[in-house]
Amino acid sequence: LDPIEKKPFFNYKPGTKVLSFGTPGCNLRCTNCQNSFLSQFIRDSEHPKLSNKLVFPKEIVKAALQSNADGIAYTYSEPTLFFEYFRDIIRACRASEDTGRLFHVMVSNGFFSREALKIIIDEKLIDAINIDLKFMTQKKYASVCGASLEPILENIRSIAAHKDQIFMEITNLIIPGENDRDEDFRQISEFIASVSKDIPLHFSRFFPTYKMTDKEPSKAESLIRAMEIAKDAGLKYVYTGNISFSGKEKSENPENTYCPNCGKLLIKREAYHLSFNAFAGFNDIKGAFCPECKKEVEIVL
Ligand code: SF4
């Protein structure tokens, strides 16, 4: 059971808790995978032995209820790998009065088919999605992840076209020497801005892991530089992740949410927990309003 901020979602249902799970396997093979024990388990193990304990969708639903979760997160590896399974869970939740209130979010690499997205949209399966947009070149996607860039960009555009149905946030892991030049930050920021300046973007700090242990962790200055470039591109909600800044390095804390219009502090975060929430007590509201300037802010409560 995780704070939704940990997924990360900062503008969708802040302060809520999600039951999080994933299954073995992934359609990508990122050399920097933080979950390789799960995602690459079958590829890497000489004698892969999967658990023989079956967990039926209704048991996940029961666990969500027992743990007092507000929603369920399909995460850790790529959720469309277990598409039919999460679809059964969502159907089971919605079939019962007790669990119909639960929301459903995906944390995805964005590399899934148009057909999968069509079903997600047609059946209104997912309420929110965080897509990990790793690079802006085909060459990097192919060499580091074994994936293609264009289907991911297409999915981001398609989801944005259904923004009233699926709330989207994007994460970019900053890897030294791979995607930490100003040009990289500019390309990703301008692409997202061209889709919608309302999409929250999280720049996340890299730590050496799996097959990418020859690099240093991303520098704090890189994350701050990325934020500046994203804000210059017009993005309204830009955050950092996996790093904490003391007030000395940055006047505005990049884990907080400020009104993009008047700058009022709306949500203050400390290590995934909210220490201030201007919307406390408001629930199930799409499109909140800044209490100071009264302009609409892109936050789902
Ligand atoms: S997409 Fe995510 S889970 Fe899959 S290999 Fe890459 S980093 Fe790991």
PDB file of C-alpha atoms and ligand atoms in Angstrom:
ATOM      1  CA  LEU A   1       0.000   0.000   0.000  1.00  0.00           C
ATOM      2  CA  ASP A   2       1.733   3.157  -1.224  1.00  0.00           C
ATOM      3  CA  PRO A   3       1.029   6.870  -1.155  1.00  0.00           C
ATOM      4  CA  ILE A   4      -0.046   7.714  -4.717  1.00  0.00           C
ATOM      5  CA  GLU A   5       2.777  10.274  -4.721  1.00  0.00           C
ATOM      6  CA  LYS A   6       5.249   7.397  -4.858  1.00  0.00           C
ATOM      7  CA  LYS A   7       4.022   6.129  -8.261  1.00  0.00           C
ATOM      8  CA  PRO A   8       4.444   9.151  -8.973  1.00  0.00           C
ATOM      9  CA  PHE A   9       1.124  10.965  -9.312  1.00  0.00           C
ATOM     10  CA  PHE A  10       1.192  14.503  -7.873  1.00  0.00           C
ATOM     11  CA  ASN A  11      -1.893  16.054  -9.487  1.00  0.00           C
ATOM     12  CA  TYR A  12      -4.194  13.052  -9.364  1.00  0.00           C
ATOM     13  CA  LYS A  13      -5.942  12.310  -6.037  1.00  0.00           C
ATOM     14  CA  PRO A  14      -3.165  13.783  -3.841  1.00  0.00           C
ATOM     15  CA  GLY A  15      -2.846  12.219  -0.408  1.00  0.00           C
ATOM     16  CA  THR A  16      -4.579   8.944  -1.305  1.00  0.00           C
ATOM     17  CA  LYS A  17      -3.289   5.389  -0.906  1.00  0.00           C
ATOM     18  CA  VAL A  18      -3.062   2.758  -3.611  1.00  0.00           C
ATOM     19  CA  LEU A  19      -2.639  -0.986  -3.439  1.00  0.00           C
ATOM     20  CA  SER A  20       0.230  -1.614  -5.842  1.00  0.00           C
ATOM     21  CA  PHE A  21       1.221  -4.759  -7.644  1.00  0.00           C
ATOM     22  CA  GLY A  22       2.815  -6.091 -10.814  1.00  0.00           C
ATOM     23  CA  THR A  23       3.599  -9.445 -12.387  1.00  0.00           C
ATOM     24  CA  PRO A  24       6.863 -10.908 -13.733  1.00  0.00           C
ATOM     25  CA  GLY A  25       7.951  -9.934 -17.233  1.00  0.00           C
ATOM     26  CA  CYS A  26       8.163  -6.796 -19.331  1.00  0.00           C
ATOM     27  CA  ASN A  27       8.061  -5.989 -23.046  1.00  0.00           C
ATOM     28  CA  LEU A  28      11.189  -3.816 -22.620  1.00  0.00           C
ATOM     29  CA  ARG A  29      14.663  -4.754 -21.397  1.00  0.00           C
ATOM     30  CA  CYS A  30      16.014  -1.461 -20.071  1.00  0.00           C
ATOM     31  CA  THR A  31      19.612  -1.811 -18.946  1.00  0.00           C
ATOM     32  CA  ASN A  32      18.832   0.580 -16.068  1.00  0.00           C
ATOM     33  CA  CYS A  33      15.720  -1.260 -14.839  1.00  0.00           C
ATOM     34  CA  GLN A  34      15.142  -0.761 -11.119  1.00  0.00           C
ATOM     35  CA  ASN A  35      12.772  -3.728 -11.009  1.00  0.00           C
ATOM     36  CA  SER A  36      14.876  -6.162 -13.024  1.00  0.00           C
ATOM     37  CA  PHE A  37      14.301  -8.966 -10.500  1.00  0.00           C
ATOM     38  CA  LEU A  38      10.658  -8.756 -11.572  1.00  0.00           C
ATOM     39  CA  SER A  39      10.721  -7.417 -15.132  1.00  0.00           C
ATOM     40  CA  GLN A  40      13.643  -9.497 -16.445  1.00  0.00           C
ATOM     41  CA  PHE A  41      13.109 -12.518 -14.252  1.00  0.00           C
ATOM     42  CA  ILE A  42      12.302 -14.893 -17.088  1.00  0.00           C
ATOM     43  CA  ARG A  43      14.973 -13.564 -19.464  1.00  0.00           C
ATOM     44  CA  ASP A  44      17.734 -13.566 -16.858  1.00  0.00           C
ATOM     45  CA  SER A  45      17.079 -16.700 -14.825  1.00  0.00           C
ATOM     46  CA  GLU A  46      18.669 -19.884 -16.002  1.00  0.00           C
ATOM     47  CA  HIS A  47      15.905 -21.867 -14.371  1.00  0.00           C
ATOM     48  CA  PRO A  48      12.982 -19.504 -13.999  1.00  0.00           C
ATOM     49  CA  LYS A  49      10.474 -20.806 -11.530  1.00  0.00           C
ATOM     50  CA  LEU A  50       7.370 -18.783 -11.140  1.00  0.00           C
ATOM     51  CA  SER A  51       5.263 -18.821  -8.030  1.00  0.00           C
ATOM     52  CA  ASN A  52       2.661 -21.545  -8.152  1.00  0.00           C
ATOM     53  CA  LYS A  53       0.327 -19.615  -5.903  1.00  0.00           C
ATOM     54  CA  LEU A  54      -2.606 -18.387  -7.913  1.00  0.00           C
ATOM     55  CA  VAL A  55      -3.990 -15.022  -6.944  1.00  0.00           C
ATOM     56  CA  PHE A  56      -7.410 -14.508  -8.416  1.00  0.00           C
ATOM     57  CA  PRO A  57      -8.678 -11.026  -9.313  1.00  0.00           C
ATOM     58  CA  LYS A  58     -11.242 -11.154  -6.520  1.00  0.00           C
ATOM     59  CA  GLU A  59      -8.410 -11.666  -3.994  1.00  0.00           C
ATOM     60  CA  ILE A  60      -6.736  -8.457  -5.150  1.00  0.00           C
ATOM     61  CA  VAL A  61     -10.060  -6.679  -4.787  1.00  0.00           C
ATOM     62  CA  LYS A  62     -10.432  -8.119  -1.280  1.00  0.00           C
ATOM     63  CA  ALA A  63      -6.891  -7.022  -0.369  1.00  0.00           C
ATOM     64  CA  ALA A  64      -7.643  -3.496  -1.581  1.00  0.00           C
ATOM     65  CA  LEU A  65     -10.747  -3.413   0.589  1.00  0.00           C
ATOM     66  CA  GLN A  66      -9.012  -4.862   3.662  1.00  0.00           C
ATOM     67  CA  SER A  67      -6.099  -2.457   3.394  1.00  0.00           C
ATOM     68  CA  ASN A  68      -8.440   0.529   3.094  1.00  0.00           C
ATOM     69  CA  ALA A  69      -6.938   1.513  -0.240  1.00  0.00           C
ATOM     70  CA  ASP A  70      -8.456   4.387  -2.197  1.00  0.00           C
ATOM     71  CA  GLY A  71      -7.418   2.824  -5.469  1.00  0.00           C
ATOM     72  CA  ILE A  72      -5.347   0.137  -7.173  1.00  0.00           C
ATOM     73  CA  ALA A  73      -2.101   0.791  -9.061  1.00  0.00           C
ATOM     74  CA  TYR A  74      -1.020  -1.575 -11.844  1.00  0.00           C
ATOM     75  CA  THR A  75       2.703  -0.990 -11.784  1.00  0.00           C
ATOM     76  CA  TYR A  76       6.318  -2.219 -11.300  1.00  0.00           C
ATOM     77  CA  SER A  77       6.568  -3.964 -14.677  1.00  0.00           C
ATOM     78  CA  GLU A  78       4.484  -3.058 -17.755  1.00  0.00           C
ATOM     79  CA  PRO A  79       0.770  -3.481 -16.826  1.00  0.00           C
ATOM     80  CA  THR A  80      -0.418  -4.175 -20.375  1.00  0.00           C
ATOM     81  CA  LEU A  81       1.532  -7.446 -20.060  1.00  0.00           C
ATOM     82  CA  PHE A  82      -1.204  -8.543 -17.656  1.00  0.00           C
ATOM     83  CA  PHE A  83      -3.943  -6.613 -19.412  1.00  0.00           C
ATOM     84  CA  GLU A  84      -6.711  -9.238 -19.131  1.00  0.00           C
ATOM     85  CA  TYR A  85      -5.926  -9.726 -15.458  1.00  0.00           C
ATOM     86  CA  PHE A  86      -6.198  -6.046 -14.486  1.00  0.00           C
ATOM     87  CA  ARG A  87      -9.295  -5.746 -16.646  1.00  0.00           C
ATOM     88  CA  ASP A  88     -10.884  -8.567 -14.600  1.00  0.00           C
ATOM     89  CA  ILE A  89      -9.900  -6.813 -11.370  1.00  0.00           C
ATOM     90  CA  ILE A  90     -11.444  -3.528 -12.484  1.00  0.00           C
ATOM     91  CA  ARG A  91     -14.623  -5.294 -13.593  1.00  0.00           C
ATOM     92  CA  ALA A  92     -14.821  -7.133 -10.266  1.00  0.00           C
ATOM     93  CA  CYS A  93     -14.372  -3.855  -8.369  1.00  0.00           C
ATOM     94  CA  ARG A  94     -17.068  -2.090 -10.309  1.00  0.00           C
ATOM     95  CA  ALA A  95     -19.497  -4.947  -9.914  1.00  0.00           C
ATOM     96  CA  SER A  96     -19.615  -4.446  -6.147  1.00  0.00           C
ATOM     97  CA  GLU A  97     -20.925  -1.495  -4.166  1.00  0.00           C
ATOM     98  CA  ASP A  98     -18.095  -1.837  -1.626  1.00  0.00           C
ATOM     99  CA  THR A  99     -15.333  -1.501  -4.199  1.00  0.00           C
ATOM    100  CA  GLY A 100     -17.008   0.530  -6.962  1.00  0.00           C
ATOM    101  CA  ARG A 101     -15.496   3.674  -5.402  1.00  0.00           C
ATOM    102  CA  LEU A 102     -11.897   2.482  -5.962  1.00  0.00           C
ATOM    103  CA  PHE A 103      -9.974   4.245  -8.716  1.00  0.00           C
ATOM    104  CA  HIS A 104      -7.501   2.506 -11.020  1.00  0.00           C
ATOM    105  CA  VAL A 105      -4.159   3.814 -12.206  1.00  0.00           C
ATOM    106  CA  MET A 106      -1.456   2.434 -14.490  1.00  0.00           C
ATOM    107  CA  VAL A 107       2.250   3.150 -14.298  1.00  0.00           C
ATOM    108  CA  SER A 108       3.396   2.265 -17.781  1.00  0.00           C
ATOM    109  CA  ASN A 109       6.302   2.461 -20.209  1.00  0.00           C
ATOM    110  CA  GLY A 110       3.762   3.573 -22.832  1.00  0.00           C
ATOM    111  CA  PHE A 111       4.807   0.822 -25.262  1.00  0.00           C
ATOM    112  CA  PHE A 112       1.472  -0.840 -25.920  1.00  0.00           C
ATOM    113  CA  SER A 113      -0.721  -1.319 -28.954  1.00  0.00           C
ATOM    114  CA  ARG A 114      -3.430   0.972 -30.254  1.00  0.00           C
ATOM    115  CA  GLU A 115      -5.832  -1.920 -29.753  1.00  0.00           C
ATOM    116  CA  ALA A 116      -5.020  -2.144 -26.040  1.00  0.00           C
ATOM    117  CA  LEU A 117      -5.527   1.595 -25.651  1.00  0.00           C
ATOM    118  CA  LYS A 118      -8.816   1.432 -27.556  1.00  0.00           C
ATOM    119  CA  ILE A 119     -10.171  -1.157 -25.113  1.00  0.00           C
ATOM    120  CA  ILE A 120      -8.936   0.875 -22.125  1.00  0.00           C
ATOM    121  CA  ILE A 121     -10.754   3.930 -23.479  1.00  0.00           C
ATOM    122  CA  ASP A 122     -13.904   2.191 -24.765  1.00  0.00           C
ATOM    123  CA  GLU A 123     -14.404   0.298 -21.511  1.00  0.00           C
ATOM    124  CA  LYS A 124     -13.333   3.253 -19.334  1.00  0.00           C
ATOM    125  CA  LEU A 125     -10.940   0.972 -17.466  1.00  0.00           C
ATOM    126  CA  ILE A 126      -8.252   3.328 -16.207  1.00  0.00           C
ATOM    127  CA  ASP A 127      -8.708   6.644 -14.387  1.00  0.00           C
ATOM    128  CA  ALA A 128      -5.125   7.835 -14.593  1.00  0.00           C
ATOM    129  CA  ILE A 129      -1.817   6.840 -16.140  1.00  0.00           C
ATOM    130  CA  ASN A 130       1.787   7.789 -15.578  1.00  0.00           C
ATOM    131  CA  ILE A 131       3.909   7.147 -18.665  1.00  0.00           C
ATOM    132  CA  ASP A 132       7.641   6.813 -18.408  1.00  0.00           C
ATOM    133  CA  LEU A 133       8.925   8.714 -21.445  1.00  0.00           C
ATOM    134  CA  LYS A 134      12.573   7.741 -21.344  1.00  0.00           C
ATOM    135  CA  PHE A 135      14.214   9.274 -24.402  1.00  0.00           C
ATOM    136  CA  MET A 136      13.312  11.389 -27.393  1.00  0.00           C
ATOM    137  CA  THR A 137      15.318   9.457 -29.972  1.00  0.00           C
ATOM    138  CA  GLN A 138      14.619   6.114 -31.582  1.00  0.00           C
ATOM    139  CA  LYS A 139      18.307   5.213 -31.336  1.00  0.00           C
ATOM    140  CA  LYS A 140      18.368   5.499 -27.527  1.00  0.00           C
ATOM    141  CA  TYR A 141      15.075   3.666 -27.103  1.00  0.00           C
ATOM    142  CA  ALA A 142      16.387   0.809 -29.247  1.00  0.00           C
ATOM    143  CA  SER A 143      19.793   0.558 -27.596  1.00  0.00           C
ATOM    144  CA  VAL A 144      18.867   1.024 -23.915  1.00  0.00           C
ATOM    145  CA  CYS A 145      15.342  -0.463 -23.840  1.00  0.00           C
ATOM    146  CA  GLY A 146      14.799  -2.516 -27.001  1.00  0.00           C
ATOM    147  CA  ALA A 147      11.738  -0.425 -27.817  1.00  0.00           C
ATOM    148  CA  SER A 148      10.507   2.110 -30.371  1.00  0.00           C
ATOM    149  CA  LEU A 149       9.819   5.752 -29.672  1.00  0.00           C
ATOM    150  CA  GLU A 150       6.966   6.535 -32.072  1.00  0.00           C
ATOM    151  CA  PRO A 151       4.259   4.216 -30.631  1.00  0.00           C
ATOM    152  CA  ILE A 152       4.903   5.757 -27.198  1.00  0.00           C
ATOM    153  CA  LEU A 153       4.526   9.300 -28.512  1.00  0.00           C
ATOM    154  CA  GLU A 154       1.386   8.262 -30.374  1.00  0.00           C
ATOM    155  CA  ASN A 155      -0.105   6.761 -27.204  1.00  0.00           C
ATOM    156  CA  ILE A 156       0.659   9.944 -25.257  1.00  0.00           C
ATOM    157  CA  ARG A 157      -1.114  12.042 -27.908  1.00  0.00           C
ATOM    158  CA  SER A 158      -4.104   9.661 -27.970  1.00  0.00           C
ATOM    159  CA  ILE A 159      -4.461   9.633 -24.186  1.00  0.00           C
ATOM    160  CA  ALA A 160      -4.252  13.433 -24.081  1.00  0.00           C
ATOM    161  CA  ALA A 161      -7.138  13.516 -26.539  1.00  0.00           C
ATOM    162  CA  HIS A 162      -9.183  11.697 -23.850  1.00  0.00           C
ATOM    163  CA  LYS A 163      -8.047  13.855 -20.936  1.00  0.00           C
ATOM    164  CA  ASP A 164     -11.534  14.084 -19.446  1.00  0.00           C
ATOM    165  CA  GLN A 165     -11.457  10.334 -19.042  1.00  0.00           C
ATOM    166  CA  ILE A 166      -7.815   9.507 -18.301  1.00  0.00           C
ATOM    167  CA  PHE A 167      -5.603  11.848 -16.290  1.00  0.00           C
ATOM    168  CA  MET A 168      -2.001  11.646 -17.500  1.00  0.00           C
ATOM    169  CA  GLU A 169       1.322  12.460 -15.883  1.00  0.00           C
ATOM    170  CA  ILE A 170       4.750  11.791 -17.442  1.00  0.00           C
ATOM    171  CA  THR A 171       8.035  10.753 -15.865  1.00  0.00           C
ATOM    172  CA  ASN A 172      11.517  11.155 -17.320  1.00  0.00           C
ATOM    173  CA  LEU A 173      14.474   9.489 -15.619  1.00  0.00           C
ATOM    174  CA  ILE A 174      17.586  11.614 -16.103  1.00  0.00           C
ATOM    175  CA  ILE A 175      20.542   9.331 -16.848  1.00  0.00           C
ATOM    176  CA  PRO A 176      23.999  10.945 -16.970  1.00  0.00           C
ATOM    177  CA  GLY A 177      25.497  10.752 -20.462  1.00  0.00           C
ATOM    178  CA  GLU A 178      22.297   9.325 -21.969  1.00  0.00           C
ATOM    179  CA  ASN A 179      19.654  12.058 -21.759  1.00  0.00           C
ATOM    180  CA  ASP A 180      20.978  14.873 -19.569  1.00  0.00           C
ATOM    181  CA  ARG A 181      21.941  17.510 -22.122  1.00  0.00           C
ATOM    182  CA  ASP A 182      19.960  20.753 -22.398  1.00  0.00           C
ATOM    183  CA  GLU A 183      18.902  19.575 -25.840  1.00  0.00           C
ATOM    184  CA  ASP A 184      17.390  16.409 -24.319  1.00  0.00           C
ATOM    185  CA  PHE A 185      15.447  18.428 -21.744  1.00  0.00           C
ATOM    186  CA  ARG A 186      14.291  20.820 -24.457  1.00  0.00           C
ATOM    187  CA  GLN A 187      13.085  18.047 -26.760  1.00  0.00           C
ATOM    188  CA  ILE A 188      11.022  16.255 -24.137  1.00  0.00           C
ATOM    189  CA  SER A 189       9.603  19.502 -22.723  1.00  0.00           C
ATOM    190  CA  GLU A 190       8.662  20.850 -26.136  1.00  0.00           C
ATOM    191  CA  PHE A 191       7.031  17.582 -27.115  1.00  0.00           C
ATOM    192  CA  ILE A 192       4.897  17.506 -23.951  1.00  0.00           C
ATOM    193  CA  ALA A 193       4.074  21.208 -24.306  1.00  0.00           C
ATOM    194  CA  SER A 194       2.940  20.535 -27.878  1.00  0.00           C
ATOM    195  CA  VAL A 195       0.513  17.927 -26.532  1.00  0.00           C
ATOM    196  CA  SER A 196      -0.636  19.917 -23.482  1.00  0.00           C
ATOM    197  CA  LYS A 197       1.070  22.301 -21.094  1.00  0.00           C
ATOM    198  CA  ASP A 198      -1.212  20.988 -18.352  1.00  0.00           C
ATOM    199  CA  ILE A 199       0.460  17.539 -18.260  1.00  0.00           C
ATOM    200  CA  PRO A 200       2.547  17.199 -15.058  1.00  0.00           C
ATOM    201  CA  LEU A 201       6.147  16.177 -15.770  1.00  0.00           C
ATOM    202  CA  HIS A 202       8.398  14.468 -13.197  1.00  0.00           C
ATOM    203  CA  PHE A 203      12.160  14.520 -13.674  1.00  0.00           C
ATOM    204  CA  SER A 204      13.462  11.620 -11.685  1.00  0.00           C
ATOM    205  CA  ARG A 205      16.957  10.971 -10.351  1.00  0.00           C
ATOM    206  CA  PHE A 206      18.874   7.954 -11.691  1.00  0.00           C
ATOM    207  CA  PHE A 207      20.841   5.612  -9.448  1.00  0.00           C
ATOM    208  CA  PRO A 208      23.216   2.990 -10.907  1.00  0.00           C
ATOM    209  CA  THR A 209      21.549  -0.394 -11.072  1.00  0.00           C
ATOM    210  CA  TYR A 210      21.170  -3.650 -13.050  1.00  0.00           C
ATOM    211  CA  LYS A 211      23.369  -3.454 -16.182  1.00  0.00           C
ATOM    212  CA  MET A 212      24.019   0.266 -15.837  1.00  0.00           C
ATOM    213  CA  THR A 213      26.350   0.396 -12.861  1.00  0.00           C
ATOM    214  CA  ASP A 214      29.127   2.308 -14.615  1.00  0.00           C
ATOM    215  CA  LYS A 215      27.396   5.673 -14.202  1.00  0.00           C
ATOM    216  CA  GLU A 216      27.094   8.136 -11.345  1.00  0.00           C
ATOM    217  CA  PRO A 217      23.689   9.104  -9.937  1.00  0.00           C
ATOM    218  CA  SER A 218      22.183  12.118 -11.713  1.00  0.00           C
ATOM    219  CA  LYS A 219      23.427  15.430 -10.365  1.00  0.00           C
ATOM    220  CA  ALA A 220      21.019  17.722  -8.535  1.00  0.00           C
ATOM    221  CA  GLU A 221      21.989  20.524 -10.946  1.00  0.00           C
ATOM    222  CA  SER A 222      20.801  18.406 -13.894  1.00  0.00           C
ATOM    223  CA  LEU A 223      17.369  18.050 -12.335  1.00  0.00           C
ATOM    224  CA  ILE A 224      17.152  21.765 -11.610  1.00  0.00           C
ATOM    225  CA  ARG A 225      18.294  22.589 -15.154  1.00  0.00           C
ATOM    226  CA  ALA A 226      15.707  20.196 -16.593  1.00  0.00           C
ATOM    227  CA  MET A 227      12.988  21.883 -14.533  1.00  0.00           C
ATOM    228  CA  GLU A 228      14.010  25.327 -15.740  1.00  0.00           C
ATOM    229  CA  ILE A 229      13.930  24.253 -19.376  1.00  0.00           C
ATOM    230  CA  ALA A 230      10.547  22.544 -18.945  1.00  0.00           C
ATOM    231  CA  LYS A 231       9.103  25.679 -17.329  1.00  0.00           C
ATOM    232  CA  ASP A 232      10.542  27.823 -20.126  1.00  0.00           C
ATOM    233  CA  ALA A 233       8.723  25.542 -22.564  1.00  0.00           C
ATOM    234  CA  GLY A 234       5.511  26.496 -20.773  1.00  0.00           C
ATOM    235  CA  LEU A 235       4.842  23.362 -18.741  1.00  0.00           C
ATOM    236  CA  LYS A 236       2.779  24.284 -15.693  1.00  0.00           C
ATOM    237  CA  TYR A 237       3.528  21.425 -13.318  1.00  0.00           C
ATOM    238  CA  VAL A 238       7.133  20.268 -13.228  1.00  0.00           C
ATOM    239  CA  TYR A 239       8.491  18.157 -10.387  1.00  0.00           C
ATOM    240  CA  THR A 240      11.579  16.251  -9.356  1.00  0.00           C
ATOM    241  CA  GLY A 241      11.668  12.769  -7.877  1.00  0.00           C
ATOM    242  CA  ASN A 242      14.075  10.475  -5.985  1.00  0.00           C
ATOM    243  CA  ILE A 243      15.887  13.497  -4.560  1.00  0.00           C
ATOM    244  CA  SER A 244      15.273  15.986  -1.804  1.00  0.00           C
ATOM    245  CA  PHE A 245      16.336  19.603  -2.032  1.00  0.00           C
ATOM    246  CA  SER A 246      17.113  21.793   0.929  1.00  0.00           C
ATOM    247  CA  GLY A 247      15.659  25.289   0.469  1.00  0.00           C
ATOM    248  CA  LYS A 248      19.184  26.567  -0.301  1.00  0.00           C
ATOM    249  CA  GLU A 249      19.368  24.942  -3.703  1.00  0.00           C
ATOM    250  CA  LYS A 250      15.933  26.027  -4.845  1.00  0.00           C
ATOM    251  CA  SER A 251      13.604  28.686  -3.535  1.00  0.00           C
ATOM    252  CA  GLU A 252      10.501  26.754  -4.580  1.00  0.00           C
ATOM    253  CA  ASN A 253      10.591  23.143  -3.497  1.00  0.00           C
ATOM    254  CA  PRO A 254      10.240  21.048  -6.676  1.00  0.00           C
ATOM    255  CA  GLU A 255       8.159  18.448  -4.860  1.00  0.00           C
ATOM    256  CA  ASN A 256       5.398  20.951  -4.100  1.00  0.00           C
ATOM    257  CA  THR A 257       2.512  22.060  -6.289  1.00  0.00           C
ATOM    258  CA  TYR A 258       2.111  25.793  -6.861  1.00  0.00           C
ATOM    259  CA  CYS A 259      -0.677  27.555  -8.725  1.00  0.00           C
ATOM    260  CA  PRO A 260       0.716  28.175 -12.227  1.00  0.00           C
ATOM    261  CA  ASN A 261      -1.191  31.441 -12.360  1.00  0.00           C
ATOM    262  CA  CYS A 262      -0.489  33.213  -9.048  1.00  0.00           C
ATOM    263  CA  GLY A 263       2.229  31.019  -7.500  1.00  0.00           C
ATOM    264  CA  LYS A 264       0.299  30.166  -4.341  1.00  0.00           C
ATOM    265  CA  LEU A 265       1.487  27.013  -2.594  1.00  0.00           C
ATOM    266  CA  LEU A 266      -1.296  24.474  -3.102  1.00  0.00           C
ATOM    267  CA  ILE A 267       0.262  21.207  -1.931  1.00  0.00           C
ATOM    268  CA  LYS A 268       3.384  20.758   0.174  1.00  0.00           C
ATOM    269  CA  ARG A 269       5.062  17.352   0.115  1.00  0.00           C
ATOM    270  CA  GLU A 270       7.656  15.802   2.356  1.00  0.00           C
ATOM    271  CA  ALA A 271       8.909  12.353   1.397  1.00  0.00           C
ATOM    272  CA  TYR A 272       5.665  11.414  -0.398  1.00  0.00           C
ATOM    273  CA  HIS A 273       3.449  12.713   2.387  1.00  0.00           C
ATOM    274  CA  LEU A 274       1.410  15.884   2.277  1.00  0.00           C
ATOM    275  CA  SER A 275       2.250  18.353   5.019  1.00  0.00           C
ATOM    276  CA  PHE A 276      -0.120  20.948   3.572  1.00  0.00           C
ATOM    277  CA  ASN A 277      -3.050  20.568   1.192  1.00  0.00           C
ATOM    278  CA  ALA A 278      -5.095  23.610   0.222  1.00  0.00           C
ATOM    279  CA  PHE A 279      -7.831  21.245  -0.969  1.00  0.00           C
ATOM    280  CA  ALA A 280      -8.070  19.113   2.176  1.00  0.00           C
ATOM    281  CA  GLY A 281     -11.606  17.883   2.675  1.00  0.00           C
ATOM    282  CA  PHE A 282     -12.527  18.088  -1.019  1.00  0.00           C
ATOM    283  CA  ASN A 283     -12.970  14.776  -2.796  1.00  0.00           C
ATOM    284  CA  ASP A 284     -14.041  13.513  -6.207  1.00  0.00           C
ATOM    285  CA  ILE A 285     -13.604  16.858  -7.940  1.00  0.00           C
ATOM    286  CA  LYS A 286     -12.117  17.202 -11.399  1.00  0.00           C
ATOM    287  CA  GLY A 287     -10.611  20.585 -12.083  1.00  0.00           C
ATOM    288  CA  ALA A 288      -9.921  22.242  -8.743  1.00  0.00           C
ATOM    289  CA  PHE A 289      -9.696  26.021  -8.326  1.00  0.00           C
ATOM    290  CA  CYS A 290      -6.846  27.939  -6.721  1.00  0.00           C
ATOM    291  CA  PRO A 291      -8.158  29.380  -3.448  1.00  0.00           C
ATOM    292  CA  GLU A 292      -6.119  32.567  -4.057  1.00  0.00           C
ATOM    293  CA  CYS A 293      -6.676  33.614  -7.689  1.00  0.00           C
ATOM    294  CA  LYS A 294      -9.700  31.339  -8.340  1.00  0.00           C
ATOM    295  CA  LYS A 295      -8.238  30.044 -11.629  1.00  0.00           C
ATOM    296  CA  GLU A 296      -8.756  26.393 -12.478  1.00  0.00           C
ATOM    297  CA  VAL A 297      -5.795  24.136 -11.744  1.00  0.00           C
ATOM    298  CA  GLU A 298      -5.202  20.742 -13.320  1.00  0.00           C
ATOM    299  CA  ILE A 299      -5.677  18.657 -10.190  1.00  0.00           C
ATOM    300  CA  VAL A 300      -8.133  15.825  -9.628  1.00  0.00           C
ATOM    301  CA  LEU A 301      -9.184  15.593  -5.984  1.00  0.00           C
TER     302      LEU A 301
HETATM  303  S1  SF4 B   1       9.981  -0.607 -18.948  1.00  0.00           S
HETATM  304 FE1  SF4 B   1      10.282  -0.325 -16.741  1.00  0.00          FE
HETATM  305  S2  SF4 B   1       9.965  -2.375 -15.860  1.00  0.00           S
HETATM  306 FE2  SF4 B   1      10.252  -2.659 -18.058  1.00  0.00          FE
HETATM  307  S3  SF4 B   1      12.440  -3.085 -18.279  1.00  0.00           S
HETATM  308 FE3  SF4 B   1      12.144  -0.871 -18.582  1.00  0.00          FE
HETATM  309  S4  SF4 B   1      12.485   0.045 -16.575  1.00  0.00           S
HETATM  310 FE4  SF4 B   1      12.162  -2.156 -16.257  1.00  0.00          FE
END
